[in-house]
Amino acid sequence: MRLSSYLLPTLKESPADAEITSHKLTMRAGMIRKAAAGIYTYLPFGLRSVRKVEQIVREEMEKAGALEVLMPMVVPAELWQESGRWEQYGKELLRLTDRKNSEFCLSPTHEEVITDVVRGTVRSYRQLPINLYQIQTKFRDEIRPRFGLMRGREFIMKDAYSFDLDDAGADASYERMFQAYQNIFRRCGLDFRAVEADTGNIGGTASHEFMVLADSGEDAIVSCDSCAYAANVEKAQMRTEPGTVAEATQELRLVDTPGRRSVEEVAQFLAVDPACLIKTLLVQTDSGERLAVLVRGDRELNEIKLCRLLGCNEVFMLDDDGVTAMTGAPVGFAGPVGLDCRILADLEVEFIRDGVTGGNCADRHYMGVNPGRDFTVEQYADLRSAEAGDGCPRCNGTLQMWRGIEVGHVFKLGTKYSEAMKATVLNKEGREVPLVMGCYGIGIGRTVAAAIEQHSDDNGIIFPMPIAPFQVLITLLNPKDEAVLAAGEKLYDQLRRAGVEVLLDDRDERPGKKFKDADLIGIPIRVTVGGRGLKQGEFEVYMRASGEQKMLALDKTATWLIDEVNRQLAG
RNA sequence: CGGGAUGUGGCGCAGUCUGGUAGCGCACCUGCUUCGGGAGCAGGGGGCCGGAGGUUCAAAUCCUCUCAUCCCGACCA
C-alpha cells in the first residue's frame, strides 16, 4: 500500500475527550473516529489490526473444532421472552419496533438465537458435541461507554456456543475453548491472566475471564504469589485465619462522637484501630427486603458475594432517608445494636471484641461492642472484598492485586438456556435430555486497544507483529530523488511478492513528519531509504520495539526482512 | 440514573466574569525557498460560537429550557 493514496489522518495532539493511552493513540494514529458515544468508525489502518485479531481468533477456533456462523443482529422479542431475559436484561438491551409494531432487540449476545437454531437442527447425541461461533457487531446500550474501543456500545465480538450431551462433555468443550483463548491472547502478544470470575447476568455455573494486565484496566484482580490461584475481586476468596473468640472485657456504653461519621473520623476521634470498628451497611434487595450487613471497619463489602448469599440479582445501598428510617439517626451513625432487621456479617466480624459501632443516634457511637452479647448475627459468611496482602485461599501464599482489561470471558452455562427454551436431544437410551451449554466471548476491538495499552511509548504505538496493520514500513526520505524512489519501490515489490504486508511512505513530506508518523503508527519494522544510505549501498532498518538500528546491503535487505517478519510472527 | 465538567473552523485552545466588527496554534490550498526527526516566507479558503426561546439598540458573552460529549459510581467482551 502506498501512503500517498491511503487515508491515514494522524493527529499531532490527542482529542480532548481521550483519557487513556489506547484511546489517544487509536485516535492519533488514524485508526478510529467517533460517530457517537461508544460508537466508532474503524478507518482503514485500524480495521487492518481488527482483521488481524479476527483472523487469529478464527484460526484458533477452527483448530478447536468450532464452526463459524453469522447470526442476525436484529432479533425478535419472542426468543428473549422465551429465555426470560426480555424482562431481566434491563436497559442495556436496545429494543425497537418494526413497521408492523413487532418488537425486536439489537442483540447484545446470542444465547437465545443459537439455542433456537440448535434445537431445530440437532436431534441426536450422535451430532454432538457441536460448537458454533461468529464474529459480529454487538450492541449494548451501556450506561457509561468510555475509553474509545475499550468500552463501546457497539463493538465487535467473537461469541461461541458449545452444546454437549452431558457435564463431562461440556467440561471438555470448556477446556478446549480455554486452551484456544490462551493461544489467541498469547499470539496477540498480550501479557494476560485467566482468572476465576463471577457469571453475572449471563448465568451459569463456572467462568473464567481473560485479563490483560494494565494499569488502565477497569477490573481489579488478585493472584497468588506462590500458586496458580487468580480471580476477579468480584469473586476472589481469601484464606480465613482461624480466629479465637476472646472474652469480652468491656461493658457496652454510648459515647459522644460529634460529627464523626466515617470510619477514619471515628477511629481517630476514639483513638482505636479501624479494624476494631464494625461497619454497618444498610441495603435493600431487589425484592424489597431491607437488612444490615456488617464488615470490619477497614474492609469493603463485596456486593456480589452478598447477592450470591441472598440469592438476589442486585442490592442497593439505602439512601439517606432510608438509613434514617431504619436507624433513627443520620448516615454515619448506624450500628447493629438494637436494630430491628436481619443482620448478616462477614466472617471477621465474629472475632471483634470490645469493638465500636454506630449508636443509631446522631453523634453517638457504642464502644465495648461484642457480637453475640450485644446483638445477634443471623449468619456469618465471606462478604468482604479481597485485598492485596490477604492470604491465598488455596495455599499459604499471599494475594497480590492487579488491574486488568477483560478481553475474553468463558462460561459454563449448564442447562439454563436449553431448559428454558426446550433444546433437547435424544440420548443413547432414546430419552430426551437438555443440552449442556457453554458460551465464550472475546472483545475484538478491546483486544486491539488492550494490546496498545501494553505496547506503546511516548512516541506512539508499538504493534506486536501478529496484529500490526502492516508488517514493514518503507520510508522514502525524498521520493522525488529518482534513486531513492527506484530503490524503495524495488524493495516494496520484492516484499509484496513474498507476501509481506508493507506500507510505502511515498508522500511528498519532510523527513521529520514521516519519522514522527512512523513512530506514532507503530509498524514493527521500518526501512529508511535515503541518499545517505544509498551512497553506501545500504538500507537502514529500524526496529520499533527495541529501537535497534542496522544497515543492510541493498540486495540482502528483502531476504532479511522476510525472515525477520516470519520470526516475529512465530513469536 | 446520581454527582462533576465541557460544548467557539478538521484538531488543540483563547475570548464569556465586565454584552459592542469572532481570534490564536496546528492542519488545509497556492507560490517560492527548503528537505535525515513535526521547515521558512508570502498569499488564501473555511466557523451565523451545540440547539431553541428570552432580555437588550446590540448576545459567543446575560437568563430559561434542551441536546450532545467527557470524567467519578452501579453494568460488561
XYZ file of C-alpha atoms (C1' of nucleotides) in Angstrom:
648
model
C 0.000 0.000 0.000
C 1.228 3.445 -0.895
C 0.709 6.006 1.798
C 0.260 8.727 -0.823
C -3.040 7.142 -1.793
C -4.054 5.883 1.669
C -6.224 7.505 4.321
C -4.128 7.893 7.446
C -5.329 11.009 9.284
C -2.737 11.231 12.054
C -3.127 13.858 14.737
C -0.376 15.815 16.381
C -2.445 16.297 19.512
C -4.832 13.995 21.336
C -8.534 14.825 21.172
C -9.685 16.389 24.427
C -12.097 13.574 25.239
C -9.484 10.813 25.064
C -8.227 9.825 28.503
C -6.205 6.661 28.303
C -3.248 5.692 26.151
C -5.031 3.378 23.755
C -7.878 5.824 23.155
C -5.478 8.667 22.470
C -3.265 6.584 20.229
C -6.046 4.908 18.242
C -7.382 8.397 17.527
C -3.983 9.948 16.823
C -2.827 7.090 14.604
C -5.896 7.466 12.418
C -7.382 4.098 13.386
C -10.835 5.178 14.527
C -13.211 8.113 14.552
C -16.170 8.593 16.843
C -19.707 8.727 15.483
C -21.480 8.939 18.873
C -20.726 7.982 22.455
C -19.335 4.457 22.362
C -19.898 4.137 18.609
C -16.947 4.272 16.270
C -15.915 4.024 12.647
C -12.878 1.868 12.022
C -10.677 3.650 9.495
C -8.547 1.615 7.082
C -5.496 1.457 9.316
C -7.446 0.495 12.429
C -9.552 -2.035 10.599
C -6.450 -3.906 9.452
C -5.463 -4.564 13.045
C -9.015 -5.621 13.899
C -8.947 -8.053 10.980
C -5.636 -9.477 12.182
C -7.100 -10.265 15.573
C -10.192 -11.743 13.953
C -8.020 -13.957 11.779
C -6.073 -15.252 14.760
C -9.346 -15.929 16.538
C -10.719 -17.781 13.506
C -7.653 -19.942 13.198
C -7.701 -20.928 16.842
C -11.445 -21.504 16.885
C -11.295 -23.743 13.839
C -8.352 -25.555 15.370
C -10.504 -26.165 18.441
C -13.265 -27.584 16.296
C -15.686 -24.649 16.298
C -17.690 -23.784 13.187
C -18.294 -20.243 12.018
C -21.845 -18.956 11.593
C -23.339 -15.488 11.320
C -26.457 -14.707 13.297
C -28.772 -11.730 12.890
C -28.158 -8.610 14.860
C -31.854 -7.719 14.964
C -33.603 -10.405 16.960
C -37.332 -10.912 17.582
C -38.518 -10.308 21.131
C -40.151 -13.729 21.360
C -36.815 -15.501 21.684
C -35.770 -13.249 24.515
C -39.136 -13.617 26.178
C -38.744 -17.354 25.995
C -35.478 -17.301 27.930
C -36.885 -14.757 30.361
C -34.215 -12.200 29.586
C -36.523 -9.752 27.784
C -37.620 -8.649 31.262
C -34.347 -9.368 33.078
C -31.801 -7.708 30.880
C -32.746 -4.110 31.548
C -31.814 -1.009 29.670
C -28.627 -2.377 28.127
C -30.920 -4.172 25.718
C -31.817 -1.750 22.937
C -35.388 -2.520 21.942
C -37.041 -1.496 18.699
C -40.246 -1.995 16.809
C -40.684 -2.525 13.114
C -43.370 -1.029 10.837
C -45.861 -3.667 11.921
C -45.176 -2.802 15.543
C -43.455 -6.127 16.184
C -40.835 -5.971 18.892
C -37.148 -6.661 18.336
C -33.881 -6.015 20.053
C -30.348 -5.362 18.896
C -28.783 -8.485 20.230
C -26.112 -7.924 22.865
C -25.315 -11.652 22.926
C -26.747 -14.674 21.166
C -27.581 -17.494 23.544
C -31.240 -17.331 22.528
C -30.665 -17.285 18.785
C -28.104 -20.058 18.766
C -30.178 -22.210 21.092
C -33.139 -21.736 18.771
C -31.027 -22.814 15.812
C -29.597 -25.842 17.557
C -32.886 -27.117 18.938
C -34.247 -27.025 15.413
C -31.293 -28.745 13.781
C -29.717 -31.089 16.299
C -31.810 -34.067 17.369
C -29.403 -36.767 18.382
C -26.476 -37.163 20.734
C -24.657 -38.502 17.690
C -24.430 -34.955 16.354
C -22.645 -33.788 19.484
C -20.515 -32.131 20.552
C -21.018 -29.044 18.470
C -19.547 -25.585 18.876
C -20.723 -22.653 16.772
C -19.124 -19.220 16.739
C -19.449 -15.910 14.987
C -17.586 -12.646 14.746
C -20.157 -9.923 14.683
C -21.100 -6.447 15.782
C -22.903 -6.364 19.099
C -24.871 -3.568 20.686
C -25.196 -2.988 24.397
C -26.649 0.292 25.496
C -24.080 0.741 28.238
C -24.787 3.327 30.881
C -21.346 4.686 30.500
C -19.347 3.882 27.406
C -15.779 5.097 27.672
C -12.179 4.942 26.636
C -12.692 4.568 22.895
C -12.696 0.943 21.824
C -12.294 -0.206 25.409
C -15.969 0.048 26.264
C -18.113 0.820 23.276
C -21.839 0.407 22.991
C -21.380 -1.017 19.527
C -18.427 -3.373 19.398
C -17.108 -6.379 17.537
C -17.290 -9.591 19.467
C -16.443 -13.181 18.808
C -19.003 -15.314 20.550
C -19.009 -19.090 20.584
C -21.545 -21.543 21.984
C -20.906 -25.185 22.752
C -23.517 -27.925 23.080
C -22.856 -31.245 24.743
C -24.805 -34.258 25.899
C -23.629 -34.122 29.487
C -21.491 -32.262 32.006
C -18.381 -34.250 31.206
C -18.702 -33.320 27.553
C -19.372 -29.699 28.432
C -16.292 -29.655 30.637
C -14.197 -30.922 27.755
C -15.634 -28.259 25.426
C -14.912 -25.611 28.034
C -11.353 -26.864 28.379
C -10.826 -26.748 24.611
C -12.052 -23.150 24.468
C -9.960 -22.203 27.478
C -6.896 -23.539 25.689
C -7.860 -21.755 22.444
C -8.130 -18.496 24.360
C -4.681 -18.962 25.837
C -3.360 -19.439 22.306
C -5.215 -16.424 20.934
C -4.045 -13.930 23.515
C -0.518 -15.273 23.512
C -0.410 -14.901 19.728
C -1.698 -11.332 20.060
C 1.379 -10.548 22.116
C -0.500 -9.885 25.342
C 0.559 -10.305 28.953
C -2.608 -11.767 30.437
C -4.030 -13.956 33.179
C -7.017 -16.263 33.192
C -8.902 -15.578 36.415
C -11.920 -17.073 38.127
C -14.907 -14.859 37.592
C -18.472 -14.181 38.550
C -21.048 -15.255 35.987
C -23.055 -12.012 36.017
C -26.354 -11.943 34.184
C -25.252 -14.447 31.558
C -25.767 -17.040 34.236
C -24.229 -20.440 34.558
C -22.100 -22.464 36.869
C -18.453 -21.517 36.342
C -16.462 -18.995 34.438
C -13.056 -17.524 33.756
C -12.102 -14.114 32.493
C -9.012 -13.427 30.436
C -7.443 -10.292 31.805
C -4.790 -8.231 30.095
C -2.652 -6.651 32.781
C -2.723 -2.873 32.516
C -2.957 -0.017 34.989
C -5.782 1.488 32.978
C -7.836 -1.701 33.338
C -11.336 -1.344 34.714
C -11.204 -4.587 36.681
C -9.278 -5.464 39.788
C -7.900 -8.974 40.010
C -5.910 -10.845 42.610
C -3.378 -13.561 42.052
C -1.426 -15.706 44.456
C 2.314 -15.195 44.596
C 3.008 -18.872 45.009
C 0.249 -20.927 43.375
C -1.923 -20.587 40.265
C -4.919 -19.070 42.036
C -6.159 -15.895 40.344
C -9.592 -14.308 40.460
C -11.548 -11.182 39.800
C -12.009 -9.313 43.101
C -15.737 -9.623 42.484
C -15.284 -13.323 43.079
C -11.988 -13.620 44.935
C -11.895 -15.510 48.182
C -9.225 -15.232 50.800
C -7.778 -17.538 53.420
C -9.695 -17.202 56.660
C -7.248 -17.254 59.507
C -8.505 -19.447 62.339
C -9.915 -16.961 64.830
C -10.380 -17.273 68.543
C -13.355 -15.736 70.239
C -11.860 -13.899 73.170
C -13.802 -12.893 76.263
C -15.489 -9.541 76.288
C -13.836 -7.263 78.833
C -15.806 -4.084 78.425
C -19.360 -3.005 79.111
C -21.430 -1.671 76.259
C -21.540 2.113 76.503
C -22.649 5.059 74.389
C -20.072 7.765 73.766
C -20.269 11.168 72.087
C -18.754 11.353 68.631
C -19.902 14.762 67.398
C -19.906 14.938 63.606
C -17.723 11.819 63.246
C -19.307 9.687 60.537
C -16.630 7.911 58.569
C -14.558 5.005 59.838
C -11.417 7.153 59.745
C -13.003 10.010 61.671
C -14.468 7.770 64.364
C -11.325 5.660 64.741
C -9.163 8.725 65.062
C -11.519 10.501 67.464
C -11.813 7.485 69.776
C -8.154 6.563 69.301
C -8.894 2.985 68.215
C -7.758 0.857 65.283
C -10.185 0.964 62.301
C -10.141 -2.848 62.470
C -11.958 -2.570 65.809
C -14.858 -0.808 64.150
C -17.834 -2.712 62.821
C -19.077 -1.023 59.679
C -22.862 -1.320 59.359
C -24.159 -1.172 55.804
C -27.883 -0.909 55.255
C -29.016 -2.406 51.994
C -32.160 -3.237 50.163
C -32.532 -6.268 47.917
C -34.287 -6.239 44.564
C -37.210 -7.965 46.286
C -37.526 -5.062 48.691
C -36.121 -6.543 51.899
C -34.022 -4.209 54.000
C -31.201 -5.642 56.051
C -27.928 -4.789 57.728
C -24.570 -6.174 56.668
C -21.535 -5.863 58.883
C -17.893 -5.787 57.863
C -14.780 -4.808 59.754
C -14.073 -1.082 59.630
C -11.007 -1.480 57.441
C -12.763 -3.767 54.918
C -15.048 -3.268 51.936
C -18.334 -5.072 51.409
C -18.409 -7.197 48.263
C -21.923 -6.728 46.940
C -21.646 -9.632 44.545
C -20.840 -12.056 47.358
C -23.782 -10.607 49.241
C -26.080 -11.159 46.259
C -24.923 -14.751 45.956
C -25.643 -15.336 49.637
C -29.055 -13.702 49.417
C -29.877 -15.312 46.087
C -30.816 -12.000 44.532
C -29.654 -10.134 41.431
C -28.907 -6.787 42.948
C -28.610 -4.966 46.228
C -28.787 -1.222 46.675
C -27.270 0.840 49.441
C -30.054 2.699 51.234
C -30.151 6.410 50.635
C -30.027 8.956 53.456
C -33.762 8.859 54.103
C -33.807 5.069 54.127
C -30.978 4.956 56.640
C -32.716 7.433 58.911
C -35.957 5.487 58.663
C -34.216 2.319 59.833
C -31.881 3.690 62.484
C -33.466 6.934 63.566
C -30.102 8.549 63.007
C -28.433 10.332 60.129
C -25.994 8.480 57.861
C -22.765 7.682 59.659
C -24.206 6.522 62.962
C -25.796 3.191 62.066
C -24.998 0.198 64.223
C -26.349 -3.316 64.814
C -27.221 -2.852 68.475
C -30.969 -2.715 68.815
C -31.534 -2.739 65.077
C -34.775 -4.384 64.012
C -33.893 -6.354 60.874
C -31.901 -9.342 59.663
C -28.211 -8.925 60.326
C -25.567 -10.638 58.236
C -21.874 -10.273 58.904
C -18.535 -11.006 57.351
C -16.568 -13.840 58.972
C -14.069 -11.470 60.563
C -16.726 -9.618 62.492
C -17.287 -12.622 64.731
C -13.842 -12.158 66.267
C -14.092 -8.473 67.074
C -14.003 -7.927 70.850
C -14.882 -4.675 72.548
C -15.486 -3.019 69.198
C -17.022 0.234 68.079
C -20.265 0.704 66.143
C -22.714 3.468 65.381
C -25.165 4.322 68.131
C -28.284 4.599 65.949
C -28.478 8.098 67.340
C -26.990 11.313 65.994
C -23.417 11.989 67.160
C -23.189 8.819 69.286
C -21.269 5.574 68.897
C -21.199 2.455 71.012
C -17.922 1.242 72.481
C -17.318 -2.129 74.076
C -19.500 -3.799 71.483
C -19.409 -7.596 71.333
C -21.188 -9.674 68.698
C -23.434 -12.300 70.230
C -23.711 -10.467 73.523
C -24.905 -7.079 72.257
C -26.578 -8.082 69.015
C -27.396 -11.249 67.121
C -25.985 -12.090 63.721
C -28.172 -14.397 61.660
C -25.281 -15.668 59.570
C -21.546 -15.144 59.252
C -20.230 -15.515 55.702
C -17.441 -14.383 53.409
C -18.806 -10.999 52.396
C -15.802 -8.746 52.036
C -13.649 -7.878 49.054
C -10.215 -9.401 48.836
C -7.280 -7.060 49.258
C -3.610 -7.152 48.448
C -1.829 -8.963 51.256
C -4.725 -11.306 52.063
C -3.867 -14.985 52.319
C -4.432 -17.185 49.287
C -7.491 -19.430 49.755
C -5.711 -22.380 48.116
C -2.245 -22.335 49.667
C -0.069 -20.473 52.108
C 0.797 -17.773 49.614
C -0.201 -14.134 49.626
C -2.563 -12.401 47.228
C -1.307 -9.617 45.012
C -3.538 -7.121 43.294
C -3.543 -6.050 39.662
C -5.599 -4.015 37.261
C -6.862 -5.869 34.241
C -8.723 -5.402 30.976
C -11.241 -8.156 30.351
C -10.669 -9.246 26.768
C -12.310 -12.649 26.992
C -14.774 -14.499 29.151
C -15.734 -18.178 29.124
C -18.799 -19.593 30.879
C -20.178 -22.973 31.696
C -23.863 -22.350 31.181
C -25.214 -25.724 32.162
C -28.813 -26.142 31.041
C -30.073 -22.656 31.881
C -30.977 -21.787 28.295
C -31.596 -25.256 26.934
C -34.206 -25.919 29.611
C -35.877 -22.545 29.264
C -36.014 -22.974 25.505
C -36.529 -26.734 25.387
C -33.378 -27.505 23.462
C -33.047 -31.234 23.855
C -31.542 -34.241 22.111
C -32.184 -37.944 22.352
C -29.517 -39.787 24.287
C -28.373 -43.361 23.797
C -31.365 -44.634 25.682
C -33.670 -42.707 23.411
C -34.635 -40.325 26.190
C -34.893 -36.556 25.688
C -32.275 -34.613 27.669
C -31.473 -30.894 27.714
C -28.243 -29.860 26.039
C -25.416 -28.764 28.302
C -24.083 -25.460 27.057
C -21.063 -23.224 27.294
C -20.513 -19.743 25.894
C -17.299 -17.958 25.112
C -16.714 -14.306 24.223
C -13.821 -12.194 23.011
C -13.910 -8.434 22.550
C -12.063 -7.937 19.283
C -11.701 -4.165 19.357
C -10.950 -4.281 23.049
C -8.164 -6.746 22.366
C -6.604 -4.290 19.921
C -6.957 -1.500 22.487
C -5.505 -3.695 25.237
C -2.523 -4.546 23.055
C -1.884 -0.845 22.560
C -2.170 -0.255 26.314
C 0.620 -2.768 26.773
C 2.708 -1.815 23.781
C 3.408 1.871 23.386
C 5.871 4.566 24.374
C 5.890 8.360 24.416
C 6.188 8.413 20.650
C 3.260 6.156 19.863
C 2.099 2.616 19.297
C 4.437 -0.393 19.140
C 2.371 -3.102 17.443
C 3.186 -6.744 18.114
C 3.897 -8.220 14.681
C 0.881 -10.585 14.555
C -1.672 -7.813 14.909
C 0.194 -4.968 13.217
C -1.798 -3.328 10.396
C 1.332 -3.615 8.251
C 4.470 -5.547 8.960
C 7.035 -3.302 7.327
C 7.082 0.428 6.653
C 9.364 1.759 3.944
C 10.075 5.421 4.476
C 11.297 7.240 1.385
C 13.052 10.285 2.700
C 12.853 12.066 -0.604
C 10.579 10.345 -3.112
C 11.482 12.977 -5.701
C 15.016 11.615 -5.787
C 14.831 9.020 -8.536
C 17.431 6.752 -6.998
C 15.567 6.749 -3.693
C 12.237 6.118 -5.357
C 13.616 3.309 -7.519
C 15.390 1.567 -4.633
C 12.380 1.906 -2.362
C 9.915 0.639 -4.935
C 12.100 -2.308 -5.774
C 12.220 -3.372 -2.158
C 8.480 -2.720 -1.874
C 7.798 -5.056 -4.810
C 10.127 -7.763 -3.525
C 8.460 -7.783 -0.146
C 4.953 -7.748 -1.539
C 5.722 -10.656 -3.831
C 6.899 -12.567 -0.783
C 3.584 -11.873 0.940
C 4.902 -9.293 3.371
C 2.390 -6.581 4.247
C 4.225 -3.403 3.509
C 3.328 0.252 3.611
C 5.360 2.578 1.407
C 5.623 6.155 2.664
C 5.979 7.854 -0.699
C 4.346 11.079 0.437
C 5.908 14.360 -0.507
C 6.521 15.324 3.098
C 9.550 16.339 5.077
C 11.523 13.568 6.796
C 10.655 14.838 10.266
C 6.946 14.372 9.703
C 7.491 10.911 8.231
C 9.562 9.775 11.200
C 7.028 11.143 13.680
C 4.179 9.415 11.867
C 6.187 6.196 11.656
C 6.744 6.146 15.407
C 3.113 7.044 16.062
C 1.552 4.315 13.933
C 3.892 1.695 15.320
C 4.608 -0.614 12.396
C 7.160 -3.078 13.829
C 9.904 -2.683 11.220
C 10.836 0.495 9.404
C 13.172 0.695 6.459
C 14.557 4.136 5.759
C 15.583 4.845 2.181
C 17.659 7.966 1.775
C 20.528 9.310 -0.267
C 22.963 8.858 2.587
C 22.472 5.101 2.855
C 22.126 4.519 -0.856
C 25.574 6.009 -1.459
C 26.963 3.240 0.718
C 24.712 0.705 -0.980
C 22.663 0.157 2.161
C 19.179 0.413 3.643
C 18.690 1.429 7.220
C 16.434 -0.906 9.200
C 14.865 0.255 12.463
C 13.030 -1.956 14.929
C 10.202 -0.014 16.562
C 10.077 -2.139 19.719
C 13.752 -2.293 20.608
C 14.989 0.861 18.919
C 17.682 -1.295 17.384
C 19.024 0.023 14.096
C 21.132 -1.677 11.480
C 22.480 -1.085 7.997
C 21.858 -3.819 5.446
C 23.192 -4.234 1.932
C 20.581 -3.349 -0.713
C 20.397 -6.841 -2.179
C 20.263 -8.588 1.212
C 17.550 -6.496 2.807
C 14.448 -8.155 1.345
C 15.507 -11.626 2.438
C 16.482 -10.410 5.864
C 13.134 -8.663 6.337
C 11.121 -11.671 5.184
C 12.944 -13.840 7.713
C 12.559 -11.288 10.468
C 8.816 -10.848 9.877
C 8.313 -14.599 9.986
C 10.452 -14.891 13.079
C 8.351 -12.259 14.865
C 5.093 -13.802 13.648
C 6.132 -17.106 15.157
C 6.605 -15.273 18.445
C -29.727 7.185 36.620
C -26.998 10.222 40.768
C -22.536 13.662 41.250
C -18.930 16.914 38.451
C -17.437 19.410 33.941
C -17.364 21.000 28.842
C -19.642 22.500 24.005
C -16.255 28.506 19.623
C -13.456 26.169 11.521
C -10.815 19.166 10.813
C -7.657 19.030 15.822
C -5.933 21.785 20.319
C -7.361 26.264 22.664
C -8.300 31.943 23.971
C -12.422 35.254 24.153
C -17.742 34.577 28.291
C -16.777 37.134 34.728
C -17.337 43.149 32.851
C -22.628 42.406 26.088
C -20.299 46.380 21.153
C -16.990 44.105 13.792
C -15.051 36.051 16.032
C -9.265 35.269 17.356
C -4.512 32.093 18.051
C -1.526 27.497 17.064
C -1.683 23.115 14.100
C -3.923 21.121 9.725
C -5.721 22.600 4.594
C -4.999 25.389 -0.588
C -1.345 28.447 -3.994
C 3.692 30.109 -4.960
C 8.911 30.347 -3.925
C 12.876 28.535 -0.944
C 13.884 24.202 1.836
C 14.414 18.595 2.676
C 17.820 12.658 7.949
C 13.331 13.811 13.471
C 6.575 17.588 13.133
C 10.676 23.855 7.932
C 10.700 29.389 6.406
C 8.485 33.429 3.828
C 4.301 35.430 1.139
C -0.677 34.911 -0.147
C -5.509 32.269 0.582
C -10.065 29.311 1.986
C -13.085 27.659 5.917
C -16.723 28.913 11.913
C -24.034 32.561 11.808
C -19.752 30.393 18.633
C -24.260 22.701 20.124
C -29.796 23.873 19.515
C -34.423 26.603 20.811
C -36.600 30.548 23.240
C -35.996 35.108 26.024
C -33.669 40.033 27.872
C -31.363 44.177 25.087
C -30.462 49.397 20.433
C -26.896 45.250 20.403
C -25.714 38.336 22.718
C -20.218 33.541 21.766
C -20.848 36.623 26.301
C -26.768 37.603 30.482
C -31.496 34.357 31.641
C -34.617 29.799 30.732
C -35.156 25.237 28.501
C -32.999 21.480 25.657
C -29.375 18.335 23.182
C -24.560 16.321 22.948
C -19.855 14.882 24.867
C -16.349 13.695 28.786
C -14.986 12.354 33.966
C -16.373 9.710 39.009
C -20.086 5.478 40.745
C -23.562 0.647 39.578
C -23.116 -2.863 34.160
C -19.829 -5.751 30.746
C -16.370 -8.500 25.626
